Short mmCIF file of C-alpha atoms in Angstrom, two decimals:
data_model
loop_
_atom_site.label_atom_id
_atom_site.label_comp_id
_atom_site.label_asym_id
_atom_site.label_seq_id
_atom_site.Cartn_x
_atom_site.Cartn_y
_atom_site.Cartn_z
CA UNK A 621 95.98 -62.37 -10.88
CA UNK A 622 96.94 -61.86 -14.79
CA UNK A 623 94.24 -63.30 -17.53
CA UNK A 624 95.50 -65.26 -20.97
CA UNK A 625 95.39 -62.80 -23.04
CA UNK A 626 94.96 -59.50 -22.44
CA UNK A 627 96.54 -57.07 -20.61
CA UNK A 628 93.89 -55.16 -17.80
CA UNK A 629 95.65 -52.01 -16.75
CA UNK A 630 93.53 -49.86 -14.19
CA UNK A 631 94.23 -46.32 -15.42
CA UNK A 632 92.36 -43.11 -13.12
CA UNK A 633 90.31 -44.14 -10.07
CA UNK A 634 87.63 -45.87 -11.72
CA UNK A 635 88.70 -46.79 -15.01
CA UNK A 636 90.52 -49.89 -16.92
CA UNK A 637 92.34 -50.04 -20.50
CA UNK A 638 92.09 -53.54 -22.01
CA UNK A 639 94.60 -54.43 -24.38
CA UNK A 640 94.23 -57.56 -26.71
CA UNK A 641 97.31 -59.66 -27.08
CA UNK A 642 97.76 -61.90 -30.41
CA UNK A 643 97.39 -64.69 -28.28
CA UNK A 644 93.88 -63.90 -26.61
CA UNK A 645 91.37 -67.47 -26.83
CA UNK A 646 87.82 -65.60 -27.42
CA UNK A 647 86.49 -69.42 -27.79
CA UNK A 648 87.39 -69.67 -23.96
CA UNK A 649 85.01 -67.10 -23.49
CA UNK A 650 83.34 -68.14 -20.69
CA UNK A 651 86.73 -68.15 -18.15
CA UNK A 652 88.17 -64.85 -19.95
CA UNK A 653 84.43 -63.23 -18.84
CA UNK A 654 84.64 -64.34 -15.46
CA UNK A 655 88.39 -63.46 -14.65
CA UNK A 656 87.68 -59.74 -16.10
CA UNK A 657 84.36 -58.52 -14.41
CA UNK A 658 85.85 -60.33 -11.05
CA UNK A 659 89.10 -58.13 -12.00
CA UNK A 660 86.87 -55.35 -12.45
CA UNK A 661 84.90 -55.74 -9.28
CA UNK A 662 87.22 -56.09 -6.50
CA UNK A 663 88.85 -52.58 -8.23
CA UNK A 664 85.29 -51.06 -7.99
CA UNK A 665 85.50 -49.93 -11.63
CA UNK A 666 83.03 -48.07 -13.56
CA UNK A 667 84.46 -47.80 -16.92
CA UNK A 668 86.44 -50.22 -19.51
CA UNK A 669 88.06 -48.86 -22.20
CA UNK A 670 88.71 -52.13 -24.53
CA UNK A 671 91.35 -50.99 -27.27
CA UNK A 672 90.92 -51.76 -30.61
CA UNK A 673 93.85 -50.78 -32.66
CA UNK A 674 95.14 -53.90 -32.92
CA UNK A 675 92.24 -55.40 -34.55
CA UNK A 676 92.49 -54.91 -38.17
CA UNK A 677 88.70 -56.67 -38.92
CA UNK A 678 85.86 -57.68 -36.65
CA UNK A 679 84.18 -60.38 -38.21
CA UNK A 680 80.65 -61.73 -36.29
CA UNK A 681 82.20 -64.01 -34.03
CA UNK A 682 84.32 -60.56 -32.39
CA UNK A 683 81.54 -58.38 -32.80
CA UNK A 684 79.95 -61.23 -30.04
CA UNK A 685 82.63 -61.04 -27.71
CA UNK A 686 82.93 -58.15 -27.74
CA UNK A 687 78.83 -57.47 -27.07
CA UNK A 688 79.00 -60.40 -24.31
CA UNK A 689 81.51 -58.71 -22.83
CA UNK A 690 79.74 -55.36 -22.62
CA UNK A 691 77.00 -56.73 -21.35
CA UNK A 692 78.29 -58.72 -18.85
CA UNK A 693 80.49 -56.17 -17.24
CA UNK A 694 77.35 -53.94 -17.85
CA UNK A 695 75.58 -55.66 -14.72
CA UNK A 696 78.18 -55.61 -12.48
CA UNK A 697 77.89 -51.67 -13.34
CA UNK A 698 80.75 -50.84 -15.49
CA UNK A 699 80.37 -49.69 -19.12
CA UNK A 700 82.24 -50.49 -21.87
CA UNK A 701 84.09 -48.25 -24.01
CA UNK A 702 85.46 -49.26 -27.52
CA UNK A 703 88.38 -47.02 -28.83
CA UNK A 704 90.80 -46.57 -31.43
CA UNK A 705 88.66 -48.92 -33.95
CA UNK A 706 90.50 -49.38 -37.01
CA UNK A 707 88.76 -47.67 -40.45
CA UNK A 708 88.55 -51.50 -41.99
CA UNK A 709 87.31 -52.65 -38.59
CA UNK A 710 84.46 -49.88 -38.60
CA UNK A 711 83.74 -50.49 -42.09
CA UNK A 712 83.19 -54.47 -41.61
CA UNK A 713 81.58 -53.52 -38.63
CA UNK A 714 79.15 -51.50 -39.83
CA UNK A 715 78.05 -53.79 -42.56
CA UNK A 716 76.63 -56.46 -40.45
CA UNK A 717 75.36 -54.92 -37.29
CA UNK A 718 71.36 -54.01 -37.00
CA UNK A 719 71.29 -52.62 -33.99
CA UNK A 720 73.17 -49.91 -31.36
CA UNK A 721 75.75 -51.97 -30.16
CA UNK A 722 76.12 -52.73 -26.21
CA UNK A 723 79.21 -50.85 -25.87
CA UNK A 724 80.12 -47.21 -26.36
CA UNK A 725 82.72 -45.79 -29.00
CA UNK A 726 85.61 -43.13 -29.17
CA UNK A 727 88.24 -42.42 -30.83
CA UNK A 728 90.03 -42.43 -27.94
CA UNK A 729 90.27 -41.84 -24.04
CA UNK A 730 90.69 -38.39 -24.14
CA UNK A 731 88.21 -38.18 -27.15
CA UNK A 732 85.57 -39.99 -24.39
CA UNK A 733 86.17 -37.71 -21.55
CA UNK A 734 86.38 -34.73 -23.48
CA UNK A 735 83.05 -34.89 -24.50
CA UNK A 736 82.23 -35.33 -21.38
CA UNK A 737 80.56 -38.52 -21.26
CA UNK B 682 105.16 -85.69 -91.77
CA UNK B 683 105.56 -84.65 -94.88
CA UNK B 684 103.44 -81.47 -93.76
CA UNK B 685 105.06 -81.26 -89.98
CA UNK B 686 108.20 -80.56 -92.18
CA UNK B 687 107.31 -77.90 -94.18
CA UNK B 688 107.07 -75.24 -91.62
CA UNK B 689 110.76 -76.33 -90.46
CA UNK B 690 111.95 -75.73 -93.67
CA UNK B 691 109.87 -72.22 -94.40
CA UNK B 692 111.21 -71.03 -91.19
CA UNK B 693 115.40 -72.22 -90.87
CA UNK B 694 115.08 -71.02 -94.77
CA UNK B 695 113.56 -67.51 -93.50
CA UNK B 696 116.14 -67.60 -90.41
CA UNK B 697 118.72 -68.33 -93.37
CA UNK B 698 117.81 -65.34 -95.59
CA UNK B 699 117.28 -62.96 -92.38
CA UNK B 700 120.92 -63.76 -91.33
CA UNK B 701 121.87 -63.09 -94.92
CA UNK B 702 120.00 -59.35 -95.34
CA UNK B 703 119.88 -58.73 -91.44
CA UNK B 704 121.47 -55.40 -92.44
CA UNK B 705 119.20 -54.02 -95.13
CA UNK B 706 116.31 -55.11 -93.38
CA UNK B 707 117.38 -53.20 -89.96
CA UNK B 708 118.50 -50.10 -92.25
CA UNK B 709 114.97 -50.37 -93.83
CA UNK B 710 112.67 -50.71 -90.80
CA UNK B 711 115.02 -48.36 -89.11
CA UNK B 712 114.18 -45.38 -91.50
CA UNK B 713 110.58 -46.67 -91.38
CA UNK B 714 110.44 -45.62 -87.28
CA UNK B 715 112.61 -42.45 -88.33
CA UNK B 716 109.54 -41.23 -90.45
CA UNK B 717 106.95 -42.11 -88.36
CA UNK B 718 108.49 -42.15 -84.66
CA UNK B 719 111.30 -40.51 -84.75
CA UNK B 720 112.38 -36.54 -85.69
CA UNK B 721 110.02 -33.95 -85.15
CA UNK B 722 107.30 -36.73 -84.26
CA UNK B 723 109.66 -37.04 -80.72
CA UNK B 724 107.90 -40.33 -79.85
CA UNK B 725 111.31 -42.59 -79.59
CA UNK B 726 114.72 -41.56 -79.60
CA UNK B 727 117.03 -42.39 -82.36
CA UNK B 728 118.70 -45.49 -80.41
CA UNK B 729 115.70 -45.90 -79.06
CA UNK B 730 114.53 -47.07 -82.67
CA UNK B 731 117.97 -48.66 -83.56
CA UNK B 732 117.88 -50.86 -80.37
CA UNK B 733 114.44 -51.67 -81.15
CA UNK B 734 114.93 -52.97 -84.34
CA UNK B 735 117.98 -55.01 -83.51
CA UNK B 736 115.77 -56.18 -80.96
CA UNK B 737 112.70 -56.87 -83.19
CA UNK B 738 115.39 -58.93 -85.78
CA UNK B 739 116.83 -60.59 -82.68
CA UNK B 740 113.52 -61.89 -80.76
CA UNK B 741 112.10 -63.00 -84.68
CA UNK B 742 115.33 -65.62 -85.45
CA UNK B 743 114.33 -66.82 -81.88
CA UNK B 744 111.68 -67.23 -82.73
CA UNK B 745 112.30 -68.52 -86.00
CA UNK B 746 114.71 -71.21 -84.35
CA UNK B 747 112.63 -72.25 -81.55
CA UNK B 748 111.32 -75.95 -81.61
CA UNK B 749 108.19 -74.66 -83.61
CA UNK B 750 107.68 -71.15 -84.98
CA UNK B 751 103.65 -71.59 -85.58
CA UNK B 752 103.19 -72.67 -81.71
CA UNK B 753 101.86 -69.22 -79.94
CA UNK B 754 101.90 -70.31 -76.69
CA UNK B 755 105.62 -70.52 -76.42
CA UNK B 756 108.10 -68.05 -74.80
CA UNK B 757 109.39 -67.24 -77.66
CA UNK B 758 106.43 -66.44 -79.46
CA UNK B 759 105.30 -64.64 -75.61
CA UNK B 760 108.71 -63.09 -75.64
CA UNK B 761 107.97 -61.47 -79.26
CA UNK B 762 104.41 -60.02 -78.19
CA UNK B 763 105.34 -58.98 -75.14
CA UNK B 764 107.52 -57.12 -76.79
CA UNK B 765 105.28 -55.04 -79.30
CA UNK B 766 103.48 -54.79 -76.23
CA UNK B 767 105.48 -53.11 -74.25
CA UNK B 768 106.41 -50.56 -77.52
CA UNK B 769 102.92 -49.90 -78.06
CA UNK B 770 102.63 -48.67 -74.38
CA UNK B 771 105.91 -46.75 -74.36
CA UNK B 772 104.79 -44.88 -77.76
CA UNK B 773 101.08 -44.28 -76.72
CA UNK B 774 101.88 -43.11 -73.24
CA UNK B 775 104.14 -40.59 -75.21
CA UNK B 776 100.98 -39.39 -77.27
CA UNK B 777 101.75 -41.71 -80.62
CA UNK B 778 99.01 -42.98 -82.67
CA UNK B 779 97.80 -46.36 -82.91
CA UNK B 780 97.34 -46.36 -86.48
CA UNK B 781 101.08 -45.32 -86.81
CA UNK B 782 101.84 -48.56 -84.61
CA UNK B 783 99.65 -50.95 -86.84
CA UNK B 784 101.00 -49.32 -90.02
CA UNK B 785 104.87 -49.83 -89.02
CA UNK B 786 104.09 -53.65 -88.09
CA UNK B 787 102.71 -53.85 -91.41
CA UNK B 788 105.77 -51.99 -93.02
CA UNK B 789 107.81 -54.81 -91.40
CA UNK B 790 105.88 -57.28 -93.05
CA UNK B 791 106.44 -56.23 -96.33
CA UNK B 792 110.08 -55.53 -95.53
CA UNK B 793 110.45 -59.41 -95.20
CA UNK B 794 108.10 -60.13 -97.15
CA UNK B 795 110.47 -58.37 -99.76
CA UNK B 796 113.69 -59.74 -98.72
CA UNK B 797 112.04 -63.04 -99.95
CA UNK B 798 111.36 -62.12 -103.18
CA UNK B 799 115.49 -61.34 -103.11
CA UNK B 800 115.92 -65.09 -102.71
CA UNK B 801 116.01 -66.85 -105.84
CA UNK B 802 116.42 -70.28 -104.89
CA UNK B 803 113.48 -70.74 -102.89
CA UNK B 804 110.50 -72.62 -104.36
CA UNK B 805 107.13 -71.47 -104.73
CA UNK B 806 106.11 -73.35 -102.23
CA UNK B 807 108.69 -72.56 -99.58
CA UNK B 808 107.37 -68.94 -100.77
CA UNK B 809 104.00 -69.60 -99.60
CA UNK B 810 104.90 -71.29 -96.42
CA UNK B 811 106.92 -68.22 -95.33
CA UNK B 812 104.19 -65.78 -96.29
CA UNK B 813 101.76 -68.11 -94.34
CA UNK B 814 103.56 -68.01 -91.56
CA UNK B 815 104.75 -64.07 -91.63
CA UNK B 816 101.18 -62.93 -92.00
CA UNK B 817 99.69 -65.20 -89.24
CA UNK B 818 102.66 -64.00 -86.61
CA UNK B 819 101.77 -60.47 -87.97
CA UNK B 820 98.23 -60.88 -87.68
CA UNK B 821 99.15 -61.93 -83.86
CA UNK B 822 101.52 -58.65 -83.08
CA UNK B 823 98.85 -56.13 -84.31
CA UNK B 824 96.34 -58.09 -81.97
CA UNK B 825 99.15 -57.46 -79.19
CA UNK B 826 99.24 -54.22 -80.18
CA UNK B 827 95.71 -53.68 -80.00
CA UNK B 828 95.44 -55.47 -76.85
CA UNK B 829 98.24 -52.53 -75.35
CA UNK B 830 95.96 -49.62 -76.98
CA UNK B 831 92.97 -50.68 -75.59
CA UNK B 832 95.21 -51.48 -71.63
CA UNK B 833 95.98 -47.97 -71.94
CA UNK B 834 92.46 -46.58 -73.13
CA UNK B 835 91.14 -48.47 -69.68
CA UNK B 836 93.93 -47.54 -67.58
CA UNK B 837 93.35 -43.95 -68.73
CA UNK B 838 89.69 -44.19 -67.80
CA UNK B 839 90.13 -45.49 -65.19
CA UNK B 840 92.80 -42.80 -64.19
CA UNK B 841 90.14 -39.81 -64.73
CA UNK B 842 87.29 -42.20 -62.98
CA UNK B 843 89.20 -41.89 -59.68
CA UNK B 844 90.61 -38.15 -60.38
CA UNK B 845 86.23 -37.43 -60.56
CA UNK B 846 85.75 -39.32 -58.11
CA UNK B 847 88.48 -37.31 -55.71
CA UNK B 848 87.37 -33.49 -56.62
CA UNK B 849 83.37 -34.85 -56.60
CA UNK B 850 83.82 -35.83 -52.92
CA UNK B 851 86.24 -33.28 -51.49
CA UNK B 852 86.14 -34.46 -47.18
CA UNK B 853 87.44 -31.11 -45.93
CA UNK B 854 88.47 -29.92 -42.49
CA UNK B 855 86.45 -27.28 -41.61
CA UNK B 856 87.52 -26.87 -38.00
CA UNK B 857 89.54 -28.94 -35.50
CA UNK B 858 88.38 -32.12 -35.23
CA UNK B 859 85.19 -31.33 -37.55
CA UNK B 860 85.05 -32.49 -41.16
CA UNK B 861 82.72 -31.81 -44.49
CA UNK B 862 81.50 -34.07 -46.44
CA UNK B 863 79.57 -32.54 -49.56
CA UNK B 864 77.78 -34.98 -51.75
CA UNK B 865 77.35 -34.17 -55.11
CA UNK B 866 75.58 -35.85 -58.09
CA UNK B 867 73.91 -39.13 -57.88
CA UNK B 868 75.17 -42.01 -55.53
CA UNK B 869 75.45 -45.13 -56.40
CA UNK B 870 76.99 -48.45 -54.24
CA UNK B 871 80.22 -48.28 -55.72
CA UNK B 872 80.41 -44.37 -54.86
CA UNK B 873 79.18 -44.35 -51.48
CA UNK B 874 81.53 -47.83 -50.65
CA UNK B 875 84.54 -45.45 -51.67
CA UNK B 876 83.70 -42.52 -50.09
CA UNK B 877 83.24 -44.09 -46.84
CA UNK B 878 86.54 -45.75 -46.97
CA UNK B 879 88.27 -42.75 -47.51
CA UNK B 880 86.21 -40.82 -44.51
CA UNK B 881 86.72 -43.73 -42.10
CA UNK B 882 90.36 -43.31 -43.16
CA UNK B 883 90.67 -39.58 -42.95
CA UNK B 884 88.67 -40.13 -39.44
CA UNK B 885 91.32 -42.09 -38.04
CA UNK B 886 93.99 -39.44 -39.52
CA UNK B 887 92.75 -36.57 -38.46
CA UNK B 888 91.01 -37.69 -35.33
CA UNK B 889 88.12 -35.96 -35.95
CA UNK B 890 85.06 -35.57 -33.51
CA UNK B 891 82.53 -35.51 -35.88
CA UNK B 892 81.48 -35.25 -39.30
CA UNK B 893 78.75 -33.42 -41.13
CA UNK B 894 77.66 -35.03 -44.51
CA UNK B 895 75.81 -32.91 -46.48
CA UNK B 896 73.33 -34.31 -49.37
CA UNK B 897 72.15 -31.05 -50.65
CA UNK B 898 74.02 -31.91 -54.17
CA UNK B 899 72.20 -35.11 -54.05
CA UNK B 900 69.32 -35.65 -56.45
CA UNK B 901 68.28 -39.15 -56.02
CA UNK B 902 68.62 -42.13 -54.05
CA UNK B 903 67.50 -45.89 -54.07
CA UNK B 904 67.15 -48.33 -51.65
CA UNK B 905 70.71 -50.28 -51.82
CA UNK B 906 71.99 -46.39 -51.43
CA UNK B 907 70.33 -45.52 -48.51
CA UNK B 908 71.52 -48.63 -46.67
CA UNK B 909 74.94 -47.69 -47.44
CA UNK B 910 74.47 -44.07 -46.04
CA UNK B 911 73.04 -45.47 -43.30
CA UNK B 912 76.04 -48.34 -43.04
CA UNK B 913 78.28 -45.58 -43.48
CA UNK B 914 76.83 -43.01 -40.34
CA UNK B 915 76.93 -46.42 -38.25
CA UNK B 916 80.37 -47.04 -39.13
CA UNK B 917 81.83 -43.47 -38.23
CA UNK B 918 79.67 -43.27 -35.07
CA UNK B 919 81.36 -46.80 -34.40
CA UNK B 920 85.20 -45.23 -34.86
CA UNK B 921 84.27 -43.11 -32.22
CA UNK B 922 82.69 -39.59 -34.11
CA UNK B 923 79.68 -38.26 -34.21
CA UNK B 924 77.92 -38.13 -37.92
CA UNK B 925 75.48 -35.67 -38.76
CA UNK B 926 73.68 -35.56 -42.20
CA UNK B 927 72.59 -32.36 -43.71
CA UNK B 928 70.52 -31.01 -46.78
CA UNK B 929 67.81 -33.93 -46.76
CA UNK B 930 66.13 -32.75 -50.10
CA UNK B 931 62.12 -33.38 -49.48
CA UNK B 932 61.86 -36.30 -52.36
CA UNK B 933 64.99 -38.10 -50.85
CA UNK B 934 63.13 -37.65 -47.38
CA UNK B 935 60.30 -38.97 -48.55
CA UNK B 936 62.14 -41.58 -50.40
CA UNK B 937 63.82 -42.60 -47.10
CA UNK B 938 60.61 -43.04 -45.54
CA UNK B 939 58.85 -44.71 -48.31
CA UNK B 940 62.29 -47.55 -48.28
CA UNK B 941 61.76 -48.18 -44.11
CA UNK B 942 64.89 -47.12 -43.59
CA UNK B 943 65.47 -46.52 -40.02
CA UNK B 944 66.57 -42.82 -39.34
CA UNK B 945 66.34 -43.22 -35.31
CA UNK B 946 70.25 -43.35 -34.67
CA UNK B 947 71.05 -40.62 -37.37
CA UNK B 948 71.12 -36.94 -36.48
CA UNK B 949 69.66 -34.98 -39.22
CA UNK B 950 69.88 -30.74 -39.60
CA UNK B 951 68.13 -29.37 -42.24
CA UNK B 952 70.90 -26.98 -43.71
CA UNK B 953 75.23 -27.28 -43.82
CA UNK B 954 75.08 -24.52 -41.48
CA UNK B 955 72.66 -25.83 -38.97
CA UNK B 956 74.86 -29.10 -39.26
CA UNK B 957 78.18 -27.50 -38.25
CA UNK B 958 76.58 -25.75 -35.71
CA UNK B 959 75.00 -28.91 -34.09
CA UNK B 960 78.51 -30.36 -34.49
CA UNK B 961 80.39 -27.13 -32.86
CA UNK B 962 77.76 -27.36 -30.11
CA UNK B 963 78.70 -31.06 -28.93
CA UNK B 964 82.62 -30.30 -29.17
CA UNK B 965 81.79 -27.38 -26.82
CA UNK B 966 83.20 -24.77 -29.83
CA UNK B 967 81.03 -21.39 -29.15
CA UNK B 968 81.72 -19.32 -32.15
CA UNK B 969 80.19 -15.71 -32.10
CA UNK B 970 79.99 -11.86 -33.90
CA UNK B 971 83.18 -10.21 -32.35
CA UNK B 972 81.84 -7.48 -29.07
CA UNK B 973 81.65 -4.35 -30.69
#
């Protein structure tokens, strides 16, 4: 079952990679959250890598979407790691967040695995 | 109506005069151009000076033949102004002096006024109108030259500032995946933002896992800058790298506390060497003395 606006690919035994496409409609948040959580739960996933390489800017709306996704999947024991965050996106995001995000961050999948986290 | 006609008469007479004496006017201003900018001054070549004089006279005739030569918003006036603006930039970039340019423009004005004197048919009223027109026009051209001079100076200052910023914040990859950023001098908001931008781009480029920001050389810090510093650390962490701040002076530490800056998510170490050891430890790198 595919979820419109994103590709969810299994990488390794318990890990998934989420790549958002330009057509991702985060206003349809509830349906997206349910779809992703259901897919991860069925596959007994333990980690979701969210690829942000195509996201040049993260505004409060997009951050709210990332935050909601991280909290939702944490409820089913899946941790979310954002990878490939662009300098412009990190710059913008650092301006308005006040607390530690609900997700972890890493340069890439390899970087996350290397640190043994 | 009579008043409106006068400038037209003056400009058409001036045009006629220019066309009649174009050879001698061009020769005179070329000669002066050679003295000021050519030869050993080496600012403009002979061909460049000749082309410049011809183009100047063409543009001047175009202005005089325009619907209203007094209109400083006309395309012809703008073309003449831009021409002087570009010439000034060219001469200033090559090391010429603005004083020489202004003297040269005044010389051109004098040459044209002298040429007026050769025309015996002009009435006093015509000569007065032509003089007024020329004086207004050349004042504007001198202003264009000064504008170019100021632009050039401003550009130089910006370039020097940029160079200073770059040399004042050298981001170095001290080990594979470990960047160091020693900050020296006073941190202000604009500098902090520039450092942050450069650092984030470098992390992406080098795939750096850890960044050690050394503040040993920072003398003072204010509320806004300390917030920017925390934002910098947060942005580094968001990109997936570790940020370690080292060398915080006691007075800076006291300032951070009195400003209620939350340092709970920031890793700090006393010195740059401690910071590097921490970065190595996190990356699983061991540096040891060679066994004897």
